[in-house]
PDB file of C-alpha atoms in Angstrom:
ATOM      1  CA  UNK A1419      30.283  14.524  26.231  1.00 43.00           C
ATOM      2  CA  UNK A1420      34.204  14.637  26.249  1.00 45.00           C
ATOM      3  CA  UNK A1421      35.932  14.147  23.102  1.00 49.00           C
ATOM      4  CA  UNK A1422      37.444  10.974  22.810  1.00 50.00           C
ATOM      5  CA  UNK A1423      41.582  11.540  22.222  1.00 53.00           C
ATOM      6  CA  UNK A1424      42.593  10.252  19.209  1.00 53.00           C
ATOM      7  CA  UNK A1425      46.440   8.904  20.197  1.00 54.00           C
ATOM      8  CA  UNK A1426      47.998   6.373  17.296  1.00 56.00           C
ATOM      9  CA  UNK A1427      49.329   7.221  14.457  1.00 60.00           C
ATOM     10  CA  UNK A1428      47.298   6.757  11.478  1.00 52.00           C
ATOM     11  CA  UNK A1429      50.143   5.402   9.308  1.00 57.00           C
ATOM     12  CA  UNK A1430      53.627   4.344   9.544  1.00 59.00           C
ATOM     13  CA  UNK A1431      56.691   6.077   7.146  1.00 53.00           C
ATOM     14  CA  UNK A1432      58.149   3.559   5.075  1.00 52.00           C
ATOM     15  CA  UNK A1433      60.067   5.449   2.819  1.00 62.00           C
ATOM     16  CA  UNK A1434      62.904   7.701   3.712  1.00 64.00           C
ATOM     17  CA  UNK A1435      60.563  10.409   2.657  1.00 76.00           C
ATOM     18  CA  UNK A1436      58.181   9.909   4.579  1.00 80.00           C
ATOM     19  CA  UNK A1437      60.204   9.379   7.757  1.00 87.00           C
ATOM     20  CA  UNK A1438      61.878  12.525   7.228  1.00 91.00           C
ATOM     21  CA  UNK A1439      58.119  13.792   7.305  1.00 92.00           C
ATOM     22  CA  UNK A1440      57.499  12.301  10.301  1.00 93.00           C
ATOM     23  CA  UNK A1441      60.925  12.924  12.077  1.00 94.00           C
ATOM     24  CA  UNK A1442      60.432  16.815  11.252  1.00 95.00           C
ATOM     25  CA  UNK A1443      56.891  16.755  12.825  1.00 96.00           C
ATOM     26  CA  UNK A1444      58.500  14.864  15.810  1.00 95.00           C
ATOM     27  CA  UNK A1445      61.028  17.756  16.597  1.00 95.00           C
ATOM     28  CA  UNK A1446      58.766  20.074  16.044  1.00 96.00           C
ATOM     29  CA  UNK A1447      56.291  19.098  18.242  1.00 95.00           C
ATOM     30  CA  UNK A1448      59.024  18.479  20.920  1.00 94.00           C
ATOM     31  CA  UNK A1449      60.478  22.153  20.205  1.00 95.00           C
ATOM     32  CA  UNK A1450      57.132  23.709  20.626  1.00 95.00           C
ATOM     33  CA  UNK A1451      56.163  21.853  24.126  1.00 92.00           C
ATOM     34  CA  UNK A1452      59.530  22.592  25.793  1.00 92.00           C
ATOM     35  CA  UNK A1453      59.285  26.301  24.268  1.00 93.00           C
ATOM     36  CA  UNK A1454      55.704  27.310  24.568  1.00 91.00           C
ATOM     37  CA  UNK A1455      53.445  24.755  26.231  1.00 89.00           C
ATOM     38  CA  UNK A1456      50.844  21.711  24.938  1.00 88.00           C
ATOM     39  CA  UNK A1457      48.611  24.244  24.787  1.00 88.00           C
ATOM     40  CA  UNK A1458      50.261  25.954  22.039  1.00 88.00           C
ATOM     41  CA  UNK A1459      51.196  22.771  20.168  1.00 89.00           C
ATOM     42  CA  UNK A1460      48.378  23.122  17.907  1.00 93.00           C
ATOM     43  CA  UNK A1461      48.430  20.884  14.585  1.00 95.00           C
ATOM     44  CA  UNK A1462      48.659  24.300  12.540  1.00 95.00           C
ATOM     45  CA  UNK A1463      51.910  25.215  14.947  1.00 96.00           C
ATOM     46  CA  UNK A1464      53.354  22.029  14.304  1.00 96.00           C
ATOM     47  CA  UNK A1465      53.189  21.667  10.691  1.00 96.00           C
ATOM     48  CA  UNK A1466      54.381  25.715  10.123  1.00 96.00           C
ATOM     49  CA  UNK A1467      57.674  25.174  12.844  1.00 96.00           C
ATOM     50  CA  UNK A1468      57.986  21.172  10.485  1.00 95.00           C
ATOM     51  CA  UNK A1469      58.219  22.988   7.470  1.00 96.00           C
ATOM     52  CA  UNK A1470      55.071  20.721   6.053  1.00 95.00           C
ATOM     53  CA  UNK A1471      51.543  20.921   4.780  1.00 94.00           C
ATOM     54  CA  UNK A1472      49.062  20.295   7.790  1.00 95.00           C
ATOM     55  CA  UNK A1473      47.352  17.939   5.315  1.00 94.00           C
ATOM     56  CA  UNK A1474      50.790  15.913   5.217  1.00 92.00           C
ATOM     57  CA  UNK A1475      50.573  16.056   9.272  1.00 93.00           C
ATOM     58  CA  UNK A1476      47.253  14.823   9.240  1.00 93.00           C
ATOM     59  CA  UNK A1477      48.113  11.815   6.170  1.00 92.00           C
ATOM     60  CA  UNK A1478      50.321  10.376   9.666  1.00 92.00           C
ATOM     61  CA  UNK A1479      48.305  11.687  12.835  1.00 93.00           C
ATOM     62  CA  UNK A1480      45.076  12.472  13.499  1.00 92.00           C
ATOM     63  CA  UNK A1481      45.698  14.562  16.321  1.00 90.00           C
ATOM     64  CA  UNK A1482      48.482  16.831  18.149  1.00 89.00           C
ATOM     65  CA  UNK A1483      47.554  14.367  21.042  1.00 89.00           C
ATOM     66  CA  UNK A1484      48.724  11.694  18.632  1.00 90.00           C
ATOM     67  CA  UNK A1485      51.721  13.446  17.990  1.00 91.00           C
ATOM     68  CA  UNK A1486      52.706  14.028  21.619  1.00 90.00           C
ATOM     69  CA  UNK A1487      52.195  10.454  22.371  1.00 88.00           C
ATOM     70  CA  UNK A1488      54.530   9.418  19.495  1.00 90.00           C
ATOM     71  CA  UNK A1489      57.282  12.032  20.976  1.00 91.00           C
ATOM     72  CA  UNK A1490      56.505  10.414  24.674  1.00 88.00           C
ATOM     73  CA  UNK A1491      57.300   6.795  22.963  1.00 87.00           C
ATOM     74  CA  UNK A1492      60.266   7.828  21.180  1.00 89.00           C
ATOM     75  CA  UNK A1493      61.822   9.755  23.880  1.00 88.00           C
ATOM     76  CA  UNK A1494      60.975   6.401  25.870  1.00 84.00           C
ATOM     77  CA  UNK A1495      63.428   4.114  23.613  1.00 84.00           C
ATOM     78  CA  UNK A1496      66.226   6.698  23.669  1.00 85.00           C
ATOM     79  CA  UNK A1497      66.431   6.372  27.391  1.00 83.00           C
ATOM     80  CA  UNK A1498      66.280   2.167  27.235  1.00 81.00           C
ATOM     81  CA  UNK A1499      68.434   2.338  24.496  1.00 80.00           C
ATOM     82  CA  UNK A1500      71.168   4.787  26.675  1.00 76.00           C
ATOM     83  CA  UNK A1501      70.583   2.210  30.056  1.00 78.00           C
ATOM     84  CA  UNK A1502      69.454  -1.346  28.766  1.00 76.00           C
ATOM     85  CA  UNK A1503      72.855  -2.212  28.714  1.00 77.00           C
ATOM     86  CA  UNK A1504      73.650  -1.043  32.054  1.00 78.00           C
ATOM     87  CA  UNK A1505      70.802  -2.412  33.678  1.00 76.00           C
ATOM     88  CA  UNK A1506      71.812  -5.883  32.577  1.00 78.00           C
ATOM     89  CA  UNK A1507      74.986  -5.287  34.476  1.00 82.00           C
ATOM     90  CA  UNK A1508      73.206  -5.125  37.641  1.00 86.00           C
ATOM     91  CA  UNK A1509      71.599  -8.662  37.589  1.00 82.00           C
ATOM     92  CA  UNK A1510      75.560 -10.010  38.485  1.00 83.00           C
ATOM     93  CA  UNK A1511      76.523  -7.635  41.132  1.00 91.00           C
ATOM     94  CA  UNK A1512      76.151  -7.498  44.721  1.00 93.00           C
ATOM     95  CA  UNK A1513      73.325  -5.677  46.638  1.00 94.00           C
ATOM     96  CA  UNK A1514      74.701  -2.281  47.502  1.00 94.00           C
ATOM     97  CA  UNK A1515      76.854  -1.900  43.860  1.00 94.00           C
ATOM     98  CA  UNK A1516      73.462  -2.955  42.420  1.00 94.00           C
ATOM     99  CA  UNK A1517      71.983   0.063  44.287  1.00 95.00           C
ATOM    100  CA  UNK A1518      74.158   2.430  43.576  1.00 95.00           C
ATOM    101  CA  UNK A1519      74.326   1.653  39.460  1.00 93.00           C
ATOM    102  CA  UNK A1520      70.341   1.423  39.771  1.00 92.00           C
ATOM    103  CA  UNK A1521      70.188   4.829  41.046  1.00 94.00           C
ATOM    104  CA  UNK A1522      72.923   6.407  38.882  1.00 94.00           C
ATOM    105  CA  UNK A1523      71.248   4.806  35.988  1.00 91.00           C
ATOM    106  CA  UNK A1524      68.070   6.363  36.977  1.00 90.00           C
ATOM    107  CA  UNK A1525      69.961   9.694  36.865  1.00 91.00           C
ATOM    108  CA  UNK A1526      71.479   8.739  33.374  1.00 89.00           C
ATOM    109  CA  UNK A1527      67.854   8.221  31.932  1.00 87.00           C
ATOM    110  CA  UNK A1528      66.511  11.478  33.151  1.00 87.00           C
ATOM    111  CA  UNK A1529      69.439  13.439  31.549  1.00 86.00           C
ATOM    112  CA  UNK A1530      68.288  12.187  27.887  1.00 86.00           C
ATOM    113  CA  UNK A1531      66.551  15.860  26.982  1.00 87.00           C
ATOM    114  CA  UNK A1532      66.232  16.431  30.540  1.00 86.00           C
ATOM    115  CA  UNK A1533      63.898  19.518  29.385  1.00 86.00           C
ATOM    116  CA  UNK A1534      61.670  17.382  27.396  1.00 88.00           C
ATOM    117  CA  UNK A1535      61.326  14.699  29.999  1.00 86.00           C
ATOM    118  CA  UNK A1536      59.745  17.007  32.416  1.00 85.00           C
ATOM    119  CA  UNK A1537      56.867  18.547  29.492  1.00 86.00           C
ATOM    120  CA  UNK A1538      56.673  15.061  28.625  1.00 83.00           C
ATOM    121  CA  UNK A1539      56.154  13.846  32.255  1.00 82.00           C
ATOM    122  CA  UNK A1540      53.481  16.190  32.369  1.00 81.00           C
ATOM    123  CA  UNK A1541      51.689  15.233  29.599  1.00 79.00           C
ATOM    124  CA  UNK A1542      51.531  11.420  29.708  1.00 76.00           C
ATOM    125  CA  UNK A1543      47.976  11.891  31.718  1.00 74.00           C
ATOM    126  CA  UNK A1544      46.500  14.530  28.994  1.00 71.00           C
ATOM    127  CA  UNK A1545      47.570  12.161  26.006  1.00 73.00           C
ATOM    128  CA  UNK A1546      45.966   8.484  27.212  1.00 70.00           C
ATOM    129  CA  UNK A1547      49.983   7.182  28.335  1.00 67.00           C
ATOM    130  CA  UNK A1548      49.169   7.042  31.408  1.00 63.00           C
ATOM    131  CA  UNK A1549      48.149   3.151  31.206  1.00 69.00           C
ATOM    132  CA  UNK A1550      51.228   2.718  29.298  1.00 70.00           C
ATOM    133  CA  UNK A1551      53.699   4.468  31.995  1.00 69.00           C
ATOM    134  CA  UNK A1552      51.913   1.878  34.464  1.00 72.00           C
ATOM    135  CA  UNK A1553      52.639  -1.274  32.826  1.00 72.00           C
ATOM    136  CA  UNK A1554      56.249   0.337  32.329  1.00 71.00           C
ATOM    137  CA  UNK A1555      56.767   0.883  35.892  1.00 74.00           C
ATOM    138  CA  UNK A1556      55.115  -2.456  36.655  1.00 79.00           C
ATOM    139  CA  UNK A1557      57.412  -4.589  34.819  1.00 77.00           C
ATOM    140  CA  UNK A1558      60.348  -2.311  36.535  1.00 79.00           C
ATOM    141  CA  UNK A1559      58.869  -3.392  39.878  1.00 86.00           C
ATOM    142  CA  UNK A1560      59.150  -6.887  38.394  1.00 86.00           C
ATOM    143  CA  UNK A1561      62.497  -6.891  37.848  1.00 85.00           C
ATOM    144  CA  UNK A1562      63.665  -5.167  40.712  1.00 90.00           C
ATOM    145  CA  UNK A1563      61.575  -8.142  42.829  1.00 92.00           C
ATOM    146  CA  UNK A1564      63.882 -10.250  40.605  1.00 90.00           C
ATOM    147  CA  UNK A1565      66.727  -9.576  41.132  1.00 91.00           C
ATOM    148  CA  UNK A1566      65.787  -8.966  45.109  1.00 94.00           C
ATOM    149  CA  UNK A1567      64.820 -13.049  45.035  1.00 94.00           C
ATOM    150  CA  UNK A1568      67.873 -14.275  44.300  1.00 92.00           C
ATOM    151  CA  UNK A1569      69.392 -11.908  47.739  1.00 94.00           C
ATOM    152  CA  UNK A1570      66.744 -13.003  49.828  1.00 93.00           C
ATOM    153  CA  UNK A1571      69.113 -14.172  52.407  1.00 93.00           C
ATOM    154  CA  UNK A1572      70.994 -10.669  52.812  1.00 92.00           C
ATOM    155  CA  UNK A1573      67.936  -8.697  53.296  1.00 95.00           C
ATOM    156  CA  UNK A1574      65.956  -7.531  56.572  1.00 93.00           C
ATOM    157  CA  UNK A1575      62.835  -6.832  54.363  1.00 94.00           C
ATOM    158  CA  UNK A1576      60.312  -9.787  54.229  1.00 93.00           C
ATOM    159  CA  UNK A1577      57.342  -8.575  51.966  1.00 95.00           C
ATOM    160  CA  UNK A1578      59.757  -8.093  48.457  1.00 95.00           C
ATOM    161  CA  UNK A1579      56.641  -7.181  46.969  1.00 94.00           C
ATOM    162  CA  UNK A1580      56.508  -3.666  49.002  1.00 95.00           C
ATOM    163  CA  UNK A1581      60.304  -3.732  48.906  1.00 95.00           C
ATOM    164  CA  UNK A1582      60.673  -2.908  45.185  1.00 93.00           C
ATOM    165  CA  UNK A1583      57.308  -0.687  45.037  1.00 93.00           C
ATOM    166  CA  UNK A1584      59.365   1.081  48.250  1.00 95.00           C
ATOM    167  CA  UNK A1585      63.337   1.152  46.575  1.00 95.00           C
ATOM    168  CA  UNK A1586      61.399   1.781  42.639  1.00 92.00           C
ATOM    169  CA  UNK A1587      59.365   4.578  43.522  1.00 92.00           C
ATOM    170  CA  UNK A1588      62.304   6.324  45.823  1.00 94.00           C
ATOM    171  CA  UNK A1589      65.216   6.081  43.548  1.00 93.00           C
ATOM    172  CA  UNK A1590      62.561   7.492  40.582  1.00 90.00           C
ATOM    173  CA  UNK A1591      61.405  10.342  43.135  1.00 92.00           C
ATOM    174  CA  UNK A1592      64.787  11.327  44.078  1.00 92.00           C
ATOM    175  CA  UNK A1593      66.287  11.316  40.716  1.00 91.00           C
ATOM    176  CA  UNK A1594      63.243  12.770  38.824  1.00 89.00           C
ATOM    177  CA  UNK A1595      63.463  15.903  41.231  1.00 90.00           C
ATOM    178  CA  UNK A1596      67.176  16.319  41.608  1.00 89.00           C
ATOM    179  CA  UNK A1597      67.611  16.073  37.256  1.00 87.00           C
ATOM    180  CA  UNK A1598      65.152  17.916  36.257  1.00 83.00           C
ATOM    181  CA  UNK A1599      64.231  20.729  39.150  1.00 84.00           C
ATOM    182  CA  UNK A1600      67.789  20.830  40.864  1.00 84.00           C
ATOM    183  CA  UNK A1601      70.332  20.632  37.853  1.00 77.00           C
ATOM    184  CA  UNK A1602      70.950  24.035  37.228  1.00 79.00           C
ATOM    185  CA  UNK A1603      72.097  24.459  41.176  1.00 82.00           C
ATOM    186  CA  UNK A1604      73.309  20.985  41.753  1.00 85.00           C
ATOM    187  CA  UNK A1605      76.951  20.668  40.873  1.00 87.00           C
ATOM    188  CA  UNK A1606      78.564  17.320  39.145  1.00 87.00           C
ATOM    189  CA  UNK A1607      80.184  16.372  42.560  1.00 92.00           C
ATOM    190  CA  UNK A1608      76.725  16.935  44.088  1.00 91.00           C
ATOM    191  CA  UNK A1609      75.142  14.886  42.014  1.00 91.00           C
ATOM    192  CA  UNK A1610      77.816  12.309  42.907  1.00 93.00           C
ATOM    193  CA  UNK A1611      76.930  12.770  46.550  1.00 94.00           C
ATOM    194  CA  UNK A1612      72.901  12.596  45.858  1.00 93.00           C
ATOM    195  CA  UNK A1613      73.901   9.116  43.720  1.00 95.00           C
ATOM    196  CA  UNK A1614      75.866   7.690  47.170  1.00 96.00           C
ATOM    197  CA  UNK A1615      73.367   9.195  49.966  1.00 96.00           C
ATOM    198  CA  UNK A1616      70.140   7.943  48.079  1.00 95.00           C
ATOM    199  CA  UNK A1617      72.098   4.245  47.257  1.00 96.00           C
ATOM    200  CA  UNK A1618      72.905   4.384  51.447  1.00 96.00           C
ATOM    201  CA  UNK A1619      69.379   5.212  51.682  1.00 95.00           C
ATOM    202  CA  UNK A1620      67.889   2.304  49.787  1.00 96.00           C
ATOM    203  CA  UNK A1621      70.964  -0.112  50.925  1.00 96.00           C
ATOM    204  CA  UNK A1622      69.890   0.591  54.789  1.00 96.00           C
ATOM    205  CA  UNK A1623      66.115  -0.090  54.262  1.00 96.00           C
ATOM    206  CA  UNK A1624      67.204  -3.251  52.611  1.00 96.00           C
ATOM    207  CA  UNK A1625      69.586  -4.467  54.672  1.00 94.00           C
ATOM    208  CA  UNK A1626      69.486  -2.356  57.847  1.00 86.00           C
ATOM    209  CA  UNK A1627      71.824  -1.507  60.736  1.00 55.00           C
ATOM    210  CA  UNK A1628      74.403  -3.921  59.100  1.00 46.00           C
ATOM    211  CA  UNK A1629      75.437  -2.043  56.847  1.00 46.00           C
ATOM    212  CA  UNK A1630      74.219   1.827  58.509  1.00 47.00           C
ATOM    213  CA  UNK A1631      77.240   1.119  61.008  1.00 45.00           C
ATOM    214  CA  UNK A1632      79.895   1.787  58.103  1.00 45.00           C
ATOM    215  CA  UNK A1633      78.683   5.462  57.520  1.00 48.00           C
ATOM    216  CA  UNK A1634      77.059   6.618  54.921  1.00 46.00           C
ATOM    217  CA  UNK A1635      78.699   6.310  50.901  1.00 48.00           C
ATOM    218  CA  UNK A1636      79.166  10.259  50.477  1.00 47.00           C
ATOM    219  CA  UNK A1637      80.999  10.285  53.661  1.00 53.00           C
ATOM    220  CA  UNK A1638      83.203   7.404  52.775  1.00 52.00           C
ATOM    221  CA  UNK A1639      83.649   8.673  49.395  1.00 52.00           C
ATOM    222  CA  UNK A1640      84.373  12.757  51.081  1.00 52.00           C
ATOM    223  CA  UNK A1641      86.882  11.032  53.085  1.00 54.00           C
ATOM    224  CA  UNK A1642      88.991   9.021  50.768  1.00 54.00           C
ATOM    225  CA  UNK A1643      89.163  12.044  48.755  1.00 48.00           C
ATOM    226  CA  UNK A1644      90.817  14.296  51.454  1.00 48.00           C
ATOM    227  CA  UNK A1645      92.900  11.061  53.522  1.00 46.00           C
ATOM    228  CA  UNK A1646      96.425  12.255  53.878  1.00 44.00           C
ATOM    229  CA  UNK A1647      98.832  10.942  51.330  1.00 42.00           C
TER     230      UNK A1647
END
């Protein structure tokens, strides 16, 4: 019979002590996944690279699984706590700026400890966050359905529903694999371009031919940059 995973915490720090207990076992644990694997993030590991007792470990988690899913959660609020504001921008603006910010806010999250968002990524099924990173993306879905609503009138689309599962799931794809595979060869003014292509991308499913008869972003963007003075 599989052992059931033991994910919450057992206790919360309360005293700066204590959170400095906790906040050493949280980089530690994120050292050791993006250095040498979940597999070596053993509880012993942990507490030795934390500098603690693995009795003080255990006092606040009853598992590395535990742990992991703390470091997945925290990692989770730096990102909405880098874009939340920025999203909130997008509510006001019109369709294709709403795009474009959507997807280079998408590429802003995934560059929070771009190398522990990809262990991470890979981990949310082995820790029980998988349910969790559902409801996430569900409620992201939501919003984008939102915020589609209230352009109904500009769009070709007529099921919004598949719309946003469609434009969500894209922008995450493309960003997910350009941040964290592509960085090292992708240069800042290709990352630029990948921001305008996959915003004409999105923009022409949305709205179609209306607004693929321009030309794409990148190329509008390549050409203002080299227009004769």
């Amino acid at each position: 019979m599989a052992r059931k995973l033991l994910t919450k915490p057992r206790k919360t720090a309360s005293q700066e002590r204590s959170r400095a207990t906790v906040d050493a076992l949280f980089e530690a644990t994120a050292r050791i996944l993006v250095k040498e694997g979940f597999d070596k993030a053993s509880t012993n590991r942990i507490a030795e690279v934390a500098g603690v007792s693995v009795g003080s470990l255990y006092q606040y988690f009853p598992s590395k699984e535990a742990l992991v899913a703390a470091v997945i959660k925290r990692h989770q609020h730096k990102i909405m706590h880098t874009v939340r504001g920025e999203l909130a921008e997008v509510l006001a603006q019109p369709v294709e700026k709403a795009i474009r910010k959507l997807v280079a806010v998408a590429v802003k999250s995934h560059r929070v400890d771009p190398r522990l968002h990809r262990v991470l990524a890979e981990q949310i099924p082995r820790v029980g966050e998988l349910e969790k990173l559902e409801t996430f993306n569900r409620e992201n879905y939501t919003l984008f359905r939102t915020y589609l609503e209230s352009h109904r009138d500009e769009l070709r689309v007529d099921d919004l529903e598949l719309a946003s599962f469609v434009c969500v799931t894209s922008i995450e794809a493309l960003t997910h694999n350009a941040v964290l595979h592509y960085s090292k060869t992708f240069s800042d003014e290709t990352m630029e371009a990948l921001i305008d292509e996959a915003a004409y991308l999105v923009t022409g499913y949305l709205m179609g031919s209306r607004k693929n008869e321009a030309g794409s972003l990148s190329d509008q963007r390549h050409a203002g940059l080299h227009s004769p003075s």
